[in-house]
Coordinates of N, CA and C in Angstrom, one line a residue:
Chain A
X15 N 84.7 62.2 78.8 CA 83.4 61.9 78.1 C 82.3 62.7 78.8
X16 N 81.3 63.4 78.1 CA 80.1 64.2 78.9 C 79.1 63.4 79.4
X17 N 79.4 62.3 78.9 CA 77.9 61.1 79.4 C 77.0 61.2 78.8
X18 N 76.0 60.8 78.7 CA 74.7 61.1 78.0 C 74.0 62.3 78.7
X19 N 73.7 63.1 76.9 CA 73.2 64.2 77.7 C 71.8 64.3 77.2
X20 N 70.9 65.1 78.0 CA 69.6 64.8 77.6 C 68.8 67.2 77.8
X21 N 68.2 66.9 76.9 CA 67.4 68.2 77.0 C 66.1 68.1 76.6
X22 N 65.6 68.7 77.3 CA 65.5 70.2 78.1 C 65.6 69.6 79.7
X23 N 66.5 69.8 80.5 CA 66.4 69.5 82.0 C 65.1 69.3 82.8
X24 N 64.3 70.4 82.2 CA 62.8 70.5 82.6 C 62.1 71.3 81.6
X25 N 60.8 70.7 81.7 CA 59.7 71.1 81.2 C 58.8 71.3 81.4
X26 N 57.8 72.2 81.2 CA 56.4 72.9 81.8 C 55.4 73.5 80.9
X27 N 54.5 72.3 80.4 CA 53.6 72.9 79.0 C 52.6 72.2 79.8
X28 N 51.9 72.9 79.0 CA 50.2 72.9 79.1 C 49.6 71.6 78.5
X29 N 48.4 70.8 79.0 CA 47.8 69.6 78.3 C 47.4 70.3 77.2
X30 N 47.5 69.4 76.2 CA 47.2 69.0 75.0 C 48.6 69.1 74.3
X31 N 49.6 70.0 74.6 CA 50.2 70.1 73.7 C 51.7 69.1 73.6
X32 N 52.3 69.1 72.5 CA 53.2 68.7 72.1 C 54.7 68.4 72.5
X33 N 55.3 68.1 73.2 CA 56.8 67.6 74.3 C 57.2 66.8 73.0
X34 N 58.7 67.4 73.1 CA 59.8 66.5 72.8 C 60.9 67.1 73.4
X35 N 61.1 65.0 74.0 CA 62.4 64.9 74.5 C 63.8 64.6 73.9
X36 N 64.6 65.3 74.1 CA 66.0 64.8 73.6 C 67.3 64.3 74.5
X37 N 67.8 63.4 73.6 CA 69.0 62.6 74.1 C 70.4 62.4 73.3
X38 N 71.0 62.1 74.0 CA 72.7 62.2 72.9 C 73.0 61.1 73.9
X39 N 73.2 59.7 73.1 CA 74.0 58.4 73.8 C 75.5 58.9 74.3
X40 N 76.3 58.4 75.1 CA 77.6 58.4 75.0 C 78.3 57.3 73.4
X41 N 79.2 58.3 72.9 CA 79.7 58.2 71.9 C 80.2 56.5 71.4
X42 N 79.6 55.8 70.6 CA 80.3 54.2 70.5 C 79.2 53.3 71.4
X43 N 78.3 54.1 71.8 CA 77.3 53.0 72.5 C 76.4 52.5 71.5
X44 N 76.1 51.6 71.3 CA 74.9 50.8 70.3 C 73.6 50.8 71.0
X45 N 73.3 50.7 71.8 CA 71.6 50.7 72.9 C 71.3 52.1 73.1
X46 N 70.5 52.3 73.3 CA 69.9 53.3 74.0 C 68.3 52.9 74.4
X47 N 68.2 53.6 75.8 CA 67.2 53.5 76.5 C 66.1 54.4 76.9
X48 N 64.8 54.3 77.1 CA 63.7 55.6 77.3 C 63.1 54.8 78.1
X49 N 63.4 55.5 80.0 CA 62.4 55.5 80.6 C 62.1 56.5 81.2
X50 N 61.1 56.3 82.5 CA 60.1 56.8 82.8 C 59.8 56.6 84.7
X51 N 60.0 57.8 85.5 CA 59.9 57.2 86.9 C 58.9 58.5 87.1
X52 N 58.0 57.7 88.2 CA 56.9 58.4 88.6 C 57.2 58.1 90.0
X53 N 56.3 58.8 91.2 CA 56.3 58.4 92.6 C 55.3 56.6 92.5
X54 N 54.4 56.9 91.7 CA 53.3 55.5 91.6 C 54.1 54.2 91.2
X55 N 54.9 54.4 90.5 CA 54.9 53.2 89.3 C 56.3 53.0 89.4
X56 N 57.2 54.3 89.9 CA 58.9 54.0 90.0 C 59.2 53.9 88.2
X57 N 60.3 53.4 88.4 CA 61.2 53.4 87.6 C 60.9 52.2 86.2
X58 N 60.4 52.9 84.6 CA 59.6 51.9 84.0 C 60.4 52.2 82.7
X59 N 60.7 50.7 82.2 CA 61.4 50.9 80.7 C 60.0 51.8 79.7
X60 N 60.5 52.6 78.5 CA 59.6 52.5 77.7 C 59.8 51.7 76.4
X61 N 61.1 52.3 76.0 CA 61.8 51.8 74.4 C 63.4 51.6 74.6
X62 N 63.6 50.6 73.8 CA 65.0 50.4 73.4 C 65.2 50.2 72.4
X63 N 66.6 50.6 71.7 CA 67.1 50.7 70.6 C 68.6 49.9 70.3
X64 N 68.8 49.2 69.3 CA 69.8 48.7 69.4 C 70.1 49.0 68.0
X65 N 71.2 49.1 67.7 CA 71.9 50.1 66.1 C 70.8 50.8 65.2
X66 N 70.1 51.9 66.2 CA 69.1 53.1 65.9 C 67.8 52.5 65.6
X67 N 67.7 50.8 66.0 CA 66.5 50.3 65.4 C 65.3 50.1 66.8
X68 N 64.5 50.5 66.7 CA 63.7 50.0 67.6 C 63.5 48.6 68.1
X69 N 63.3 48.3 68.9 CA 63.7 46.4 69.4 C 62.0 46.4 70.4
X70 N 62.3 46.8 71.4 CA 60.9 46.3 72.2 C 60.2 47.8 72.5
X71 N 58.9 48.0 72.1 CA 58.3 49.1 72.8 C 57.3 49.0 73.8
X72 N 57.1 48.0 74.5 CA 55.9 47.1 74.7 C 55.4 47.9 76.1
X73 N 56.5 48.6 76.3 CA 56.0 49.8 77.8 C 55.9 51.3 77.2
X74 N 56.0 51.5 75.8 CA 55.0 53.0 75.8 C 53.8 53.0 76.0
X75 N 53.6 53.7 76.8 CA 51.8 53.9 77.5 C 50.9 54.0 76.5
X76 N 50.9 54.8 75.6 CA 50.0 54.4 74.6 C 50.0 55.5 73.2
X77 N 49.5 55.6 72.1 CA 50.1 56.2 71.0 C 50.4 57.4 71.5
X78 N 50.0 57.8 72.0 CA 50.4 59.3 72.0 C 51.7 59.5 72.4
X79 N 52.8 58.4 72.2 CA 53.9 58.4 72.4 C 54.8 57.9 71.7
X80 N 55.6 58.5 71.2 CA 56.9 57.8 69.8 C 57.8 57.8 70.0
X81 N 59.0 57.8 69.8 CA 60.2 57.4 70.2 C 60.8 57.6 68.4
X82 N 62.0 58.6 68.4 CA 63.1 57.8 67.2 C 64.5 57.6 67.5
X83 N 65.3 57.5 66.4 CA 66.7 57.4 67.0 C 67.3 57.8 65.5
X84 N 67.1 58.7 65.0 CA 67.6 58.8 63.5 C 69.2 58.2 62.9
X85 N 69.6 58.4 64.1 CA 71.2 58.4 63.6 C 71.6 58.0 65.2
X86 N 73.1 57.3 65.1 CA 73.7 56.8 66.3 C 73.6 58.1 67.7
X87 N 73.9 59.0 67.4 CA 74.2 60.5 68.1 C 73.0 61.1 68.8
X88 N 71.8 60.5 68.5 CA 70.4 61.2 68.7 C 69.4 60.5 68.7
X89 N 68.6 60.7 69.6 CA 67.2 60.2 69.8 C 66.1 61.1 70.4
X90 N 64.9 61.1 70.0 CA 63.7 61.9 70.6 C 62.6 61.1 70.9
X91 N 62.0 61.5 72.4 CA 60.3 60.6 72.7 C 59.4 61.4 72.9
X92 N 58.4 62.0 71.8 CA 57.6 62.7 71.9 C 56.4 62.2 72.2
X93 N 55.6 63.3 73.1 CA 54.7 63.3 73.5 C 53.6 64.1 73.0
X94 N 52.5 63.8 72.3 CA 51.9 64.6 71.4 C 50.4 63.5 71.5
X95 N 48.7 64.3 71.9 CA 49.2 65.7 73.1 C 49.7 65.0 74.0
X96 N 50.0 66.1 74.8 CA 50.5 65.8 76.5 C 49.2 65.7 77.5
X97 N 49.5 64.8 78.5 CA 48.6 65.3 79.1 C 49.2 65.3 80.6
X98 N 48.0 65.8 81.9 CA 48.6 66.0 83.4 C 49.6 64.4 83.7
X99 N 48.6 63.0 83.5 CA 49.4 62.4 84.0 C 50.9 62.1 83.6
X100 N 51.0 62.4 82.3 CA 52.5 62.2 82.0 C 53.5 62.9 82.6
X101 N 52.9 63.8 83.6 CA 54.0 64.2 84.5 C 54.9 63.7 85.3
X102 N 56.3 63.3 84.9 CA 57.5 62.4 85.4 C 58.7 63.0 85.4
X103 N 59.9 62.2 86.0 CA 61.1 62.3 84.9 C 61.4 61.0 83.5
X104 N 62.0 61.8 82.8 CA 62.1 60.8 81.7 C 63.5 60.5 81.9
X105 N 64.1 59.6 82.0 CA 65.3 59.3 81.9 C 65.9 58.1 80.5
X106 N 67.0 59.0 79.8 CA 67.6 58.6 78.6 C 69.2 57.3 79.4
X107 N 69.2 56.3 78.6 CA 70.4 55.4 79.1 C 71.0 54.7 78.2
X108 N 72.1 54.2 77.9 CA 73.2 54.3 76.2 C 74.1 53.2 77.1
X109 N 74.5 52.1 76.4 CA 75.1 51.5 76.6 C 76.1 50.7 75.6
X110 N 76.8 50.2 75.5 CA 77.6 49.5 74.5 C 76.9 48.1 74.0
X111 N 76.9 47.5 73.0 CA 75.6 46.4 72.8 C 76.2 45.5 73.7
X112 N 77.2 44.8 73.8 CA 77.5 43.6 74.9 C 77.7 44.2 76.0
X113 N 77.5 44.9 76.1 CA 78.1 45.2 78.2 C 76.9 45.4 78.7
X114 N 77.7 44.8 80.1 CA 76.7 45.5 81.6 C 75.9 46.0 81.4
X115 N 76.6 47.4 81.6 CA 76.6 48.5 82.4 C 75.4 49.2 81.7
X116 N 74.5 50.1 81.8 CA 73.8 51.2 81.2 C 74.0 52.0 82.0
X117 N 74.2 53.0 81.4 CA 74.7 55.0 82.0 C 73.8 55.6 81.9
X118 N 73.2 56.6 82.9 CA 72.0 56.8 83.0 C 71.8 58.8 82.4
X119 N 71.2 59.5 82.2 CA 71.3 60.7 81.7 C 70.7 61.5 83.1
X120 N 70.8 62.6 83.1 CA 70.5 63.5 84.2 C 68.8 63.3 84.3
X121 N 68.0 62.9 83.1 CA 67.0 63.1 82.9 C 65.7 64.8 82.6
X122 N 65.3 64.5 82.2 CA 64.3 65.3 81.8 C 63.0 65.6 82.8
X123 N 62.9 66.5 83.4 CA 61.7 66.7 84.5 C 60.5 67.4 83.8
X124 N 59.1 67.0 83.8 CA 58.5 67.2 82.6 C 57.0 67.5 83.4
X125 N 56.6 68.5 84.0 CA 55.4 68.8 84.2 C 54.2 69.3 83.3
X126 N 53.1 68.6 83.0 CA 52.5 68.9 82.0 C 51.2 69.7 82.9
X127 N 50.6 70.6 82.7 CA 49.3 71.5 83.8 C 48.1 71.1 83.0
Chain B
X8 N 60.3 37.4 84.3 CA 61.6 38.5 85.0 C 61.3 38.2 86.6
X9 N 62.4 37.5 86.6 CA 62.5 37.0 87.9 C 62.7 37.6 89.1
X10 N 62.0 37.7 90.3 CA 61.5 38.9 90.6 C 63.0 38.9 92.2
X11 N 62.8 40.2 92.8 CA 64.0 40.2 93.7 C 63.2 41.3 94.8
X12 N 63.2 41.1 96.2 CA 63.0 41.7 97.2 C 64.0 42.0 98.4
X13 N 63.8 43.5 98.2 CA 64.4 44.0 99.2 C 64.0 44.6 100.3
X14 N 64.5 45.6 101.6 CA 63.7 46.2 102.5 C 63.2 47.8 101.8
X15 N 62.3 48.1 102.3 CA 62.0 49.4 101.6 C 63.0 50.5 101.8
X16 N 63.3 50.4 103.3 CA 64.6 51.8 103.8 C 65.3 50.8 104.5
X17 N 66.6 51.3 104.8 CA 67.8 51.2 106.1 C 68.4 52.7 105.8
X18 N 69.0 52.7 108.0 CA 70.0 53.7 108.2 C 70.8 53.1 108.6
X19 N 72.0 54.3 108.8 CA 73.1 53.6 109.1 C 74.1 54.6 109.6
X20 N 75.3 54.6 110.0 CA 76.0 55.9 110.7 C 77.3 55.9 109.2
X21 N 77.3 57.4 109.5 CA 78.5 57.7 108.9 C 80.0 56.7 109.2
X22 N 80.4 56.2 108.1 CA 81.7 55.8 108.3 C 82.0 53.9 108.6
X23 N 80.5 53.7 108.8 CA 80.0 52.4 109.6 C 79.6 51.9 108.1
X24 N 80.4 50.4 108.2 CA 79.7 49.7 107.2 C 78.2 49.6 107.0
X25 N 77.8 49.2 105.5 CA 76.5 49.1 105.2 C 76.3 47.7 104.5
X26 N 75.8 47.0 105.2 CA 74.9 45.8 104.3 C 73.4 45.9 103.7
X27 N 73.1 45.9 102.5 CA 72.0 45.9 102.1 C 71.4 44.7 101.2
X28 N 70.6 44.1 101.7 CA 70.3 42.8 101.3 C 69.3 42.7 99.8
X29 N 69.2 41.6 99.5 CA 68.4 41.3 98.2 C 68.0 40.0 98.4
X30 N 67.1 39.5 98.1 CA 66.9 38.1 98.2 C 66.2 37.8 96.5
X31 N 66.2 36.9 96.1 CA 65.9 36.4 94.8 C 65.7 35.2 94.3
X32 N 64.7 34.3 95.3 CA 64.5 33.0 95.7 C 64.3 32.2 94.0
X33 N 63.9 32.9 92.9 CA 63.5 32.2 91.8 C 64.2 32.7 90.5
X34 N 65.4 32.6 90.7 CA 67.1 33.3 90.4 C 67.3 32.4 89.5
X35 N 67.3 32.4 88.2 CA 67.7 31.4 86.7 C 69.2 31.2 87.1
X36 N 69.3 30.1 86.1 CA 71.1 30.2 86.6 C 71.9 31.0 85.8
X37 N 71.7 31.7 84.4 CA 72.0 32.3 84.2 C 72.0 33.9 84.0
X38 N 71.1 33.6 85.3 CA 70.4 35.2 86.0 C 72.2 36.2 86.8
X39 N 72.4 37.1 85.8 CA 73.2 37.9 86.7 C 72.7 39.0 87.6
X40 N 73.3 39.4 89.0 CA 73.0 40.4 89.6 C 73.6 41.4 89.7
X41 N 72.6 42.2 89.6 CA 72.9 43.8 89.3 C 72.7 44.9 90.4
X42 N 73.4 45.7 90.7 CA 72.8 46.6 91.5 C 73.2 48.5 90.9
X43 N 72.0 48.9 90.9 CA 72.1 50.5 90.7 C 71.9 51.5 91.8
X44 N 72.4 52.8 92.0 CA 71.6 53.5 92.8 C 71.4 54.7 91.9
X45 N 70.4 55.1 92.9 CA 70.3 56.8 92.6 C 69.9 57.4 93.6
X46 N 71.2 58.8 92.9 CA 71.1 59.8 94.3 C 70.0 60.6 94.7
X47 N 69.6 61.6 95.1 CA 68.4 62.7 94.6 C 68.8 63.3 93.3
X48 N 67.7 63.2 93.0 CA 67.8 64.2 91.9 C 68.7 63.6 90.3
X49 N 68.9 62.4 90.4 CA 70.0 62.1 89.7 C 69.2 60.8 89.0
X50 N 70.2 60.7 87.9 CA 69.7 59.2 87.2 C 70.5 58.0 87.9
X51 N 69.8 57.0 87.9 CA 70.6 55.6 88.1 C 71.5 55.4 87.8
X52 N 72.6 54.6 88.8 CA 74.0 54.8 88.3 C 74.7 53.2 88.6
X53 N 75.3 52.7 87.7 CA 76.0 51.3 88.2 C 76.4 51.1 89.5
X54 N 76.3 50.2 90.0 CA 77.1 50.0 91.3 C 77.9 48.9 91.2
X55 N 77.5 47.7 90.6 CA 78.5 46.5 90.5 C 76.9 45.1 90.0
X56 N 77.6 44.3 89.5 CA 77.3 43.0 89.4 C 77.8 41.9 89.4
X57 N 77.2 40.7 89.4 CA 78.1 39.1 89.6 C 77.1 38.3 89.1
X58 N 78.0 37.1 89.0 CA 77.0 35.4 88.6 C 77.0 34.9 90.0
X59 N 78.4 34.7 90.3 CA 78.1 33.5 91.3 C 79.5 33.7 92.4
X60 N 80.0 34.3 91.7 CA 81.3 35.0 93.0 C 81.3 36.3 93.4
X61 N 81.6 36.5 95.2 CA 82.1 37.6 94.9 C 82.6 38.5 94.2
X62 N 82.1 39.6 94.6 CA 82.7 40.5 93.7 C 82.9 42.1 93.8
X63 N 83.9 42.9 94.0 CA 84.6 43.8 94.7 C 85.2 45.2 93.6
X64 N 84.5 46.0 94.0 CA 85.4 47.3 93.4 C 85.6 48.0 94.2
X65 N 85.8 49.6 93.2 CA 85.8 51.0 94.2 C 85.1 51.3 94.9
X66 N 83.6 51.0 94.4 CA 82.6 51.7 95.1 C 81.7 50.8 96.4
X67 N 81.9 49.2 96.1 CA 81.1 48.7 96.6 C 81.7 47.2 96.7
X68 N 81.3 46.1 97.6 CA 81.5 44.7 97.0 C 79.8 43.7 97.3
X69 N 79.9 43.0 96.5 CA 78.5 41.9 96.2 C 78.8 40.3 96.7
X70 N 78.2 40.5 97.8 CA 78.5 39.1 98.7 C 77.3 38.0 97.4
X71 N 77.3 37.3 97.3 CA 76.6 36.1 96.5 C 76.4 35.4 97.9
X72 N 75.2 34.4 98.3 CA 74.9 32.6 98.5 C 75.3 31.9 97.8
X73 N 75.6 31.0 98.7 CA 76.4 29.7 97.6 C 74.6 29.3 96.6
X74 N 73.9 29.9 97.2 CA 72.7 28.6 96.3 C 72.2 29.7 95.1
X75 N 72.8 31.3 95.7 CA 72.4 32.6 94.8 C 71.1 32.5 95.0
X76 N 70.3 32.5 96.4 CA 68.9 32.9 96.0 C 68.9 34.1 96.8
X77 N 69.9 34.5 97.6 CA 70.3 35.6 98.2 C 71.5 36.6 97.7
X78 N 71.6 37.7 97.9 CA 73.0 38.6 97.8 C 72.9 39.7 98.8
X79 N 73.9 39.9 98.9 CA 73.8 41.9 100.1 C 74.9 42.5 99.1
X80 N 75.0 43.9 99.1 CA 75.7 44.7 98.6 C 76.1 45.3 99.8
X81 N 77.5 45.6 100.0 CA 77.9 45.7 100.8 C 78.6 47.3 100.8
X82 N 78.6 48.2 101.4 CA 79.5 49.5 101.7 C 80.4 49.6 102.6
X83 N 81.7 49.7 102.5 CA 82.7 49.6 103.5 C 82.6 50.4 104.8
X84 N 82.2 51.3 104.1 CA 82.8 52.6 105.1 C 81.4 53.9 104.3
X85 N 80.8 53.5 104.5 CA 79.4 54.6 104.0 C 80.0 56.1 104.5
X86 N 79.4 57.0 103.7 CA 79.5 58.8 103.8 C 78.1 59.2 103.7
X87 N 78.0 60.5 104.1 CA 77.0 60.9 103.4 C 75.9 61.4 102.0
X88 N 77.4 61.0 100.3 CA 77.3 60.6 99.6 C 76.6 59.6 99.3
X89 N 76.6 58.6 100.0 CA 76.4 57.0 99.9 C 74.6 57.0 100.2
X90 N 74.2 58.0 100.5 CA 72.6 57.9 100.7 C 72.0 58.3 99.5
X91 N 71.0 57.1 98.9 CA 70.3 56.7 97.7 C 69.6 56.0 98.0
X92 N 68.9 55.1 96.8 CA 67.8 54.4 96.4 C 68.8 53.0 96.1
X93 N 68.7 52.1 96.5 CA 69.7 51.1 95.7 C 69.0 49.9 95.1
X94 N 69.1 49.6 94.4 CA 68.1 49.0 93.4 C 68.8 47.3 93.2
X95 N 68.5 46.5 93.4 CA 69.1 45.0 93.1 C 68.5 44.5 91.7
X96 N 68.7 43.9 91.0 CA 68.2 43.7 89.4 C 68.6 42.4 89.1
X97 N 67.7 41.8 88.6 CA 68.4 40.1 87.7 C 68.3 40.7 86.6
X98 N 69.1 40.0 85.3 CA 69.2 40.5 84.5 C 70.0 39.1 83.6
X99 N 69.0 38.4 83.0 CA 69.7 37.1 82.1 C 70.0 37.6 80.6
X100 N 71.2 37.6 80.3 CA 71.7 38.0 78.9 C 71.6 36.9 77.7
X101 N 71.2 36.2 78.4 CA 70.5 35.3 76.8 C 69.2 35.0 76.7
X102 N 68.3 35.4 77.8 CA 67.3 35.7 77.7 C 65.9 36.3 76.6
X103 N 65.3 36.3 76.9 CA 64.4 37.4 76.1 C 64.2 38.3 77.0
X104 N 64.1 39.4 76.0 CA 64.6 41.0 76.7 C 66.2 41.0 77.5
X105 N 66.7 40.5 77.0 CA 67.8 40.2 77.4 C 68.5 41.9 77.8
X106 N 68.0 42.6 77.1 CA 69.0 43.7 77.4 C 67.9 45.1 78.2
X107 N 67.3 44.6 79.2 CA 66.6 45.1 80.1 C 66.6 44.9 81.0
X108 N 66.5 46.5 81.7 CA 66.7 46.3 83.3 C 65.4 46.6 83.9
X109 N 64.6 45.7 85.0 CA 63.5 46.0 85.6 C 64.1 46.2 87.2
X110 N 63.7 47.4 86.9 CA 63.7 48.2 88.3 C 62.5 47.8 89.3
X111 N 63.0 47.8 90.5 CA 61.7 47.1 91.5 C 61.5 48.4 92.3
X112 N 61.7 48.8 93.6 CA 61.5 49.3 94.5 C 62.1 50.3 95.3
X113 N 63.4 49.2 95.5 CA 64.9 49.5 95.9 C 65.2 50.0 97.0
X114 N 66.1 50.0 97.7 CA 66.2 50.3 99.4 C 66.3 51.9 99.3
X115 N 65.8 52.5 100.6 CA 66.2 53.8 100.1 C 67.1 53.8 102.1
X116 N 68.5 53.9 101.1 CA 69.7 54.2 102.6 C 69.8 55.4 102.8
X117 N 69.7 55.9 104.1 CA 69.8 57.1 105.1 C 71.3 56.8 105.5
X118 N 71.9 57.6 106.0 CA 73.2 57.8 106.2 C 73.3 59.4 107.1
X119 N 73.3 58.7 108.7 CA 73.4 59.5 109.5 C 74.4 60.1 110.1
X120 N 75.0 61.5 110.4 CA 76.3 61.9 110.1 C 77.0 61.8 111.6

């Protein structure tokens, strides 16, 4: 299994503009996860998904941020604009709906100037 | 979300067991514990969890209190692999938010060669 994989590894755009992140659950997982680690704030849920449906968003920072999951296979959390402080890693995480465990993605490193 | 403290850092020698503590004085009863690490550069990764017994794998074992308002995660035999961020987590599955992990602070282990 590849694990959950997530793109672009890294990213480096300019404020104002437009980020989207991508994710691929591991295969048969029902959840999926969008967070968010900074040096300030550490390690912070944004959204979860449970059979592609949105369930709690209550930690996206504020509109300028969305989240979909169109289909089991895929999810995107865009950032539109961007700005400096959203500079983090975004980390994507997929789990099976009754289990444990959540599997974490390499994450996304996202410097916005 | 019942909250869990740990030390900010420990070291320790190569090859020399590692105890790393958690305390979780206001621990529901059907609060399970969880523990994750992460390496540099890497996303969070399972390490193990329990209710109320020991509990032992490959990578690690989870000593419990009999009263659970304490745990240590324990490393047999640490490498220099073994140096991360280790994160302790409650996590009640019938809860609300039941399928969220709040990340706190987490130890960050040195592992001296």
């Amino acid at each position: 299994d590849a694990g959950v994989i997530q793109s672009p590894r890294h990213e480096v755009t300019e404020m104002g503009q437009e980020v989207t992140l991508r994710c691929k659950p591991i295969s048969g997982h029902n959840s999926l996860f969008w967070y968010r680690q900074t040096m300030m704030r550490g390690l912070e849920l944004l959204i979860y998904f449970n059979n592609n449906v949105p369930i709690d968003d209550s930690g996206m920072p504020e509109d300028r941020f969305s989240a979909k999951m169109p289909n089991a296979s895929f999810s995107t959390l865009k950032i539109q604009p961007s700005e400096p402080r959203d500079s983090a890693v975004y980390f994507c995480a997929s789990r099976p709906y009754v289990a444990e465990t959540q599997y974490f993605g390499p994450g996304t490193r996202l410097l916005v100037l | 979300d019942a909250k869990t403290t740990q030390p900010n850092s420990m070291e320790s020698n190569e090859e020399e067991p590692v105890h790393l503590p958690c305390n979780h004085s206001t621990i529901s009863g059907t609060d399970y514990i969880h523990w994750y690490r992460q390496l540099p550069s890497q996303g969070p990764e399972y390490v193990i969890h329990g209710l109320t017994s020991n509990v032992n794998n490959r990578m690690a074992s989870l000593a419990i209190a009999e009263d659970r308002k304490s745990s240590t995660l324990i490393l047999h035999r640490a490498t220099l692999r073994d140096a991360a961020v280790y994160y302790c987590i409650l996590r009640d599955p019938l809860g609300q938010g039941a399928q969220k992990l709040v990340f706190g602070q987490g130890t960050r282990l040195t592992i001296n060669p």
